Amino acid sequence: MFHVILFEPEIPPNTGNIIRLCANTDCTLHLVEPLGFEPDHKQLRRAGLDYHDWAKVKRYVDYQAFLHAENNIGRLFTLSTHNKTLYTTPRYKAGDAFLFGPETRGLSDKLRKSVPTLRQITLPMAPGNRSLNLANTVSVVIYEAWRQNGFSYS
C-alpha cells in the first residue's frame, strides 16, 4: 500500500511501534542504516509484539542503497517540522512513500528538500513546541493517506 522510510532511526520502541503499525496497515517499512540500536533489541521486540513476522521490513546500509533498490515506490514525501505543506493537502496514491528523519535531529535540509515543495509535508503543532513523537507522526500520516484511499488495500 504505502512505504514508510525511517532514515537512521534511534529509539527502539518507536521503530517497534512503527513495525506494528506497518503490519496492521499493509505498509512496507524501510530502515536506512545506521540504526541507533541492534535489530534484536529487547525494546524493539517488545514494542512490535508479535507483528515482526507480519511486517514487510527492508534494511539498507545507507540512503544511496535505498535509492538504488527496486522498491516499487511512487512519489516520495518528506516529513519535517520545517516543512510548510500540511500533511492533509496532498492527494495520496497507493505506492507513495514517506521519509522520516532521526528522532533527535530530523531530516537534513538536503534530504528534506530533495522532493518538490508540495511533497515536503508537516503536521501542525501548538506554537513553541519542537516535535511530535516519531511513531505518532508516522501513524497520523499513514492513516490520512489510507483514509484518502478509502482504507483500501490496493
Backbone as a ProteinNet text record, in pm:
[ID]
protein_1_A
[PRIMARY]
MFHVILFEPEIPPNTGNIIRLCANTDCTLHLVEPLGFEPDHKQLRRAGLDYHDWAKVKRYVDYQAFLHAENNIGRLFTLSTHNKTLYTTPRYKAGDAFLFGPETRGLSDKLRKSVPTLRQITLPMAPGNRSLNLANTVSVVIYEAWRQNGFSYS
[TERTIARY]
84.4	0	88.5	142	232.2	367.9	464.7	600.1	639.2	687.4	739	890.2	962	1108.2	1159.7	1228.8	1290.9	1438.9	1482	1621.5	1694.4	1784	1867.5	1787.2	1686.2	1607.2	1694.8	1660.2	1745	1681.1	1549.9	1482.5	1406.8	1451.6	1391.4	1239.8	1181.2	1035.6	959.3	1010.3	944	941.4	1055.9	1062.5	974.6	972.1	884.6	738.3	697.6	558.5	527.5	624.2	604.1	599	674.2	664.2	521.1	468.3	330.8	231.3	248.3	161.2	167.4	287.4	302.5	238.2	251	187.1	35.2	-20.1	-165.4	-222.7	-139	-187.5	-134	-67.9	-12.9	87.8	165.4	271.2	405	495.9	631.8	716.4	795.7	885.1	1026.7	1089.8	1227.4	1313.4	1414.4	1504.4	1638	1676.1	1801.7	1904.2	2010.4	2114.6	2204.4	2278.2	2292.4	2171.2	2136	2030.1	2093.3	2018.5	2068.3	2053.5	2032.3	2010.1	2036.6	2048.5	2063.8	1925.2	1916.9	1786.8	1714.6	1788.2	1724.8	1706.9	1710.6	1697.8	1567.9	1576.2	1461.8	1342.6	1368.7	1259.3	1194.9	1272.9	1218.9	1123	1164.5	1079.8	953.9	970.3	856.3	753	797	703.3	633.3	702.5	643.3	559.3	560.8	489.4	518.3	415.7	435.3	414	416.5	390.7	514.2	631.6	754.3	743.9	677.7	664.4	563.3	475.1	372.9	413.9	510.5	550.3	648.4	638.3	735	841	958.5	1065.2	1187.6	1242.9	1364.4	1468.7	1595.8	1705.8	1805.7	1865.6	1963.2	2082.9	2201.3	2322.9	2333.2	2267.5	2264.9	2155.2	2138.7	2031.6	2053.1	2176.9	2206	2163.4	2187.4	2143.5	1991.3	1922.7	1777.1	1733.2	1794.9	1757.2	1780.4	1880.4	1914	1842.1	1768.2	1696	1565.9	1520.6	1391.8	1282.5	1211.6	1112.5	970.4	949.7	816.9	754.6	837.6	791.2	740.1	628.1	572.9	638.2	557.8	609.1	668.1	772.7	837.8	798.5	757.3	723.9	821.1	864.9	949.7	868.7	896.4	826.5	924	882.4	967.9	886.4	927.2	866.2	902.5	1005.5	1047.8	968.3	896.9	819.1	694.4	634.9	519.5	387.1	391.1	267.7	206.7	81.6	14.9	-0.1	10.1	2.1	-133.2	-233.5	-367.4	-385.4	-289.4	-301.8	-284.7	-178.3	-162.2	-273.1	-298.7	-388.6	-297.1	-295.8	-203.4	-255.1	-159.2	-189.4	-118.4	-173.4	-105.9	36.1	130.7	270	349.1	280	351.7	438.5	547.4	644.3	666.1	689.5	705.7	838.5	924.7	1058.5	1061.7	1098.4	1105.6	1249.7	1293.2	1430.9	1448.9	1573.5	1605	1532.9	1500.5	1422.7	1490.4	1620.9	1686.4	1725.2	1727.1	1771.4	1687.3	1597.9	1514.9	1595.4	1531.6	1597.4	1687.1	1796.8	1882.7	1807.7	1849.1	1787.8	1798.3	1912.4	1934.3	1831.6	1811.7	1713	1571.4	1544.3	1410.7	1370.5	1463.4	1434.2	1462.8	1487	1516	1390.2	1276.5	1149.3	1085.9	990.6	922.5	857.4	845.5	794.3	661.4	569.4	438.3	445.8	561.4	579.1	666.2	692.2	760	649.6	606.6	486.6	520	421.8	437.5	305.2	311.9	193.8	189.8	72.8	65.3	85.2	139.5	158.5	130.6	108.8	92.4	222.4	212.6	333.4	429.1	558.3	661.2	701.6	633.2	669.8	771.8	855.9	965.8	925.7	865.5	838	736.9	682.8	594.7	675.1	625.5	687.8	685.2	794.5	806.8	696	671.8	569.5	431.2	403.2	274	263.1	371	370.9	348.1	419.1	401	255.7	198.8	59.9	-37.6	-23.5	-114.3	-106	14.7	33.6	-18.6	15.4	-28.6	-180.5	-242.1	-387.5	-456.7	-397.6	-455.2	-445.1	-328.4	-310.5	-406	-418.3	-505.6	-652.5	-689.9	-827.7	-862.7	-767.7	-792.3	-814	-763.4	-778.2	-888.2	-979.9	-1096.5	-1059.9	-947.9	-898.2	-888.8	-854.8	-839.3	-698.5	-684.7	-553.9	-492.7	-543.7	-489.1	-365.4
-118.8	0	124.6	164	278.7	231.9	322.2	291.2	391	338.3	419.5	401.8	512.4	507.5	578	503.3	562.1	578.7	702	734	741.6	647.3	640.4	651.9	566.4	572.6	543.7	606.5	598.7	528.1	527.1	480.6	350.8	238.9	107.8	99.1	151.9	139.1	211.1	324.8	393	302.7	245	157.4	34.7	-20.7	-134.6	-100.4	16.2	59.6	80	129.6	151.7	18.4	-80.5	-215	-266.9	-250.4	-295	-219.1	-86.8	-5.7	-53.5	-76.2	-119.1	-255.4	-345.3	-476.3	-461.5	-370.7	-353.9	-267.6	-196.8	-110.8	-156.1	-269.4	-327.1	-234.7	-164.6	-78.2	-152.5	-114	-165.8	-67	-119.6	-37.4	-51.7	60.6	63.7	128.4	57	108.4	141.2	267.5	313.1	326.8	249.9	249.7	372.6	401.2	320.9	336.9	226.8	227.2	264.6	327.1	363.1	251.8	129.5	13.8	-111.4	-222.3	-351.3	-400	-466.5	-512.5	-611.1	-675.8	-769.1	-706.4	-575.1	-502.6	-541.8	-565.9	-610.5	-514.2	-383.5	-286.5	-280.4	-304.9	-310.6	-428.3	-543	-662.6	-642.5	-585.3	-566.1	-472.6	-360.8	-264	-320.3	-403.7	-461.3	-584.3	-631.7	-752.9	-865.4	-937	-1049.5	-1007.9	-878.6	-829.5	-831.5	-859.7	-861.4	-960.6	-1071.7	-1173.5	-1133.1	-1040.3	-998.5	-876.3	-803.2	-677.9	-704.1	-619.2	-622	-516.5	-563.5	-473.6	-498.4	-388.7	-395.6	-305.1	-348.6	-268.3	-234.1	-116.5	-66.9	-11.7	-31	13.9	166.2	234.6	380.1	427.3	558.5	614.2	588.4	588.5	559.7	417.8	322.6	184.4	177.8	253.8	259.4	314	424.2	486.5	395.2	308.5	221.2	86.4	60	-66.9	-62.4	-179.3	-192.1	-201.7	-92.5	-88.3	-62.2	-36.2	-2.7	113.8	212	329.7	433	495	603.4	734.4	831.5	963.1	958.7	1036.3	1044.7	1175.6	1166.6	1281.6	1286	1405.8	1418.9	1484.4	1443.7	1496.1	1573.9	1693.3	1775.3	1887	1928.8	2046.4	2172.9	2167.1	2282.4	2296.9	2193.3	2198.5	2283.9	2327.4	2419.4	2356.2	2258.6	2199.3	2105.3	2127.6	2039.2	1899.1	1799.6	1659.8	1625.5	1705.7	1680.4	1740.7	1818.2	1885.7	1792.4	1711.6	1624.5	1519.6	1474.5	1360.7	1240.5	1150.7	1037.5	924.6	849.5	734.4	611.8	494.6	370.5	373.2	332.2	330.8	452.5	556.2	673.4	634.5	709.5	680.3	804.3	783	890.4	872.6	973.7	968.9	1048.8	980.3	1038.8	1035.6	1141.8	1150.5	1095.9	1097	1050	1134.9	1070.5	1136.3	1261.7	1261.5	1374.1	1488.8	1465.6	1573.7	1590.4	1499.5	1511.6	1496.5	1523.8	1513.7	1635.1	1611.4	1722.3	1806.1	1932.6	2018.9	1955.3	1894.9	1833.9	1723.5	1632	1525.3	1582.4	1672.1	1731.1	1799.5	1869.2	1946	1868.1	1738.5	1657.4	1625	1667.2	1645.4	1781.7	1788.5	1915.8	1972.7	2102.8	2173	2116.2	2084.4	2033.3	1893	1827.2	1695.3	1704.3	1823.7	1848.3	1880.3	1779.9	1795.5	1801	1852.8	1869.2	1844.5	1816.7	1808.9	1934.8	1996.1	2117.8	2085.5	2182.7	2171.2	2307.5	2307	2432.4	2512.6	2643.9	2727.3	2698.6	2704.6	2686.8	2543.4	2448.7	2308	2266.2	2169	2126.5	2019.2	1909.2	1796.4	1701.9	1616.4	1509	1379.1	1281.8	1150.3	1089.6	1025.9	969.5	868.5	774.8	672.8	736	838.9	907.8	980	1044.3	1115.7	1020.5	908.5	808.5	761	735.8	688.3	788.1	914.4	1017.4	1024.1	1026.6	1040.5	917.6	798.9	676.3	664.1	695.7	684	789.3	907.2	1006.4	957.8	906.7	855.6	738.8	650.8	534.2	577.9	674.5	726.5	783	860.3	918.5	812	694	584	486.7	533.6	454.7	332.8	337.2	225	96.7	117.3	6.7	-52.2	-178.7	-246.7	-255.8	-180.8	-193.3	-110.9
0	0	0	117	126.7	177.2	172.3	218.1	326.6	438	547	545.7	537.6	534.4	658.9	744	862.1	832.9	825.2	799.7	933.4	955.5	1075.6	1205.3	1224.5	1348	1470	1582.6	1701.1	1820.4	1830.2	1950.8	1921.7	1981.6	1950.6	1968.8	2077.9	2090.7	1979.3	1931.8	1819.8	1697.3	1664.4	1546.7	1567.5	1688.2	1716.6	1696	1744.2	1723.4	1575.8	1502.1	1358	1284.9	1328.3	1271.2	1287.4	1406.6	1433.8	1346.5	1335.8	1250.7	1106.4	1054.6	915.4	891.6	987.2	973.7	965.5	1044.4	1050.4	939.2	865.8	757.1	621.6	619.1	496.5	427.6	508.3	455	461.2	374.7	379.9	458.6	550.7	630.5	577.3	549.4	500.3	608.8	656.2	759.2	695.4	702.2	644.4	756.8	747	849.7	837.9	945.1	1066.1	1157.6	1223.6	1323.1	1457.4	1542.7	1675.3	1775.8	1729.1	1815.5	1733.9	1802.3	1734.9	1690.3	1575.1	1525	1618.1	1706.8	1800.4	1938.6	1947.6	2073.8	2143.5	2274.6	2354	2343.8	2352	2346.3	2207.8	2104.6	1968.8	1958.2	2006.1	2001.4	2085.6	2204.7	2294.2	2231.6	2176.1	2117.6	1994.5	1918	1797.6	1824.2	1949.3	1989.6	1891.1	1849.6	1757.9	1612.3	1584.6	1449.7	1360.4	1417.9	1338.3	1221.9	1245.6	1140.9	1033.3	1064.3	968.8	889	939.6	874.3	760.9	658.6	548	580.7	621.3	662.9	575.5	522.9	441.4	505.3	500.6	556.4	447.3	462.3	365.3	441.1	386.3	453.8	457.5	364.8	364.2	269	259.9	178.1	29.7	-14.1	-155	-191.2	-101.4	-125.6	-135.9	-52.1	-60	-196.2	-239.3	-365.6	-485.6	-477.6	-589.6	-584.7	-478.3	-465.5	-546.1	-587.9	-656.5	-550.4	-527.6	-419.5	-465.6	-592.9	-644.4	-569.4	-541.6	-468.6	-568.5	-532.4	-613.3	-574	-543.5	-506.2	-365.3	-345.5	-215.1	-147.9	-20.5	62.1	179	216.1	334.6	445.5	568.8	685.6	771.5	812	897.9	959.8	1078	1139.9	1063.4	979.3	899.7	769.6	729.2	606	627.2	518.8	526.1	480.8	392	338.7	442	479.3	574.5	516.1	599.6	556.3	495.4	518.3	463.4	324.2	277.6	148.6	28.3	22.3	-95.9	-105.5	-227.3	-250.5	-272.1	-175	-176.9	-265	-319.4	-404.8	-348.6	-377.1	-337.6	-393.2	-313.2	-355.5	-310.1	-261.2	-212	-92.3	-74.6	31.4	116.2	244.6	340.9	413.6	402.4	459.6	589.4	698.1	831.6	880.1	946.6	994.4	1134.6	1181.3	1316.6	1422.5	1533.1	1637.6	1692.8	1709.7	1776.7	1684.6	1553.9	1465.3	1338.7	1309.9	1190.3	1063.2	951.3	821.7	797.3	730.1	689.4	586.5	571.8	470.2	332	303.7	172	145	240.4	221.4	219.5	308.9	319.6	189.4	129.5	8	-120.3	-107.6	-226.5	-306.8	-257.7	-327.5	-354.7	-449.6	-476.6	-349.5	-343.4	-225.2	-176	-265.7	-223.3	-164.7	-175.8	-114.2	11.3	56.1	183.5	284.2	360	442.6	591.7	667	811	881.2	1010	1095.3	1180.4	1195.1	1276.6	1424.8	1495.9	1640.9	1703.6	1831.4	1904.5	1896.9	1891.7	1883.7	1998.7	1967.8	2069.4	2094.8	2035.8	2055.1	1950.7	1986.8	1898.9	1800.5	1851.4	1762.4	1826.5	1743	1787.7	1795.7	1866.7	1870.8	1730.7	1691.5	1557.1	1526.9	1616.5	1590.8	1575.6	1655	1642.8	1508.9	1467.9	1340.5	1223.8	1224.7	1118.5	1117	1233.1	1240.5	1179.2	1216	1164.6	1012	959.2	814.4	740.6	787.3	719.2	722.7	835.1	841	754.5	740.8	649.1	504.4	467.2	330.2	304.4	399.3	385.5	380	464.5	463.9	326.6	270.6	138.6	31.6	54.7	-40.7	1.5	84.6	125.3	207.3	278.2	357.7	274.1	147.9	53.4	65.2	27.7	28.3	-110.4	-206.8	-342.7	-362
[MASK]
++++++++++++++++++++++++++++++++++++++++++++++++++++++++++++++++++++++++++++++++++++++++++++++++++++++++++++++++++++++++++++++++++++++++++++++++++++++++++

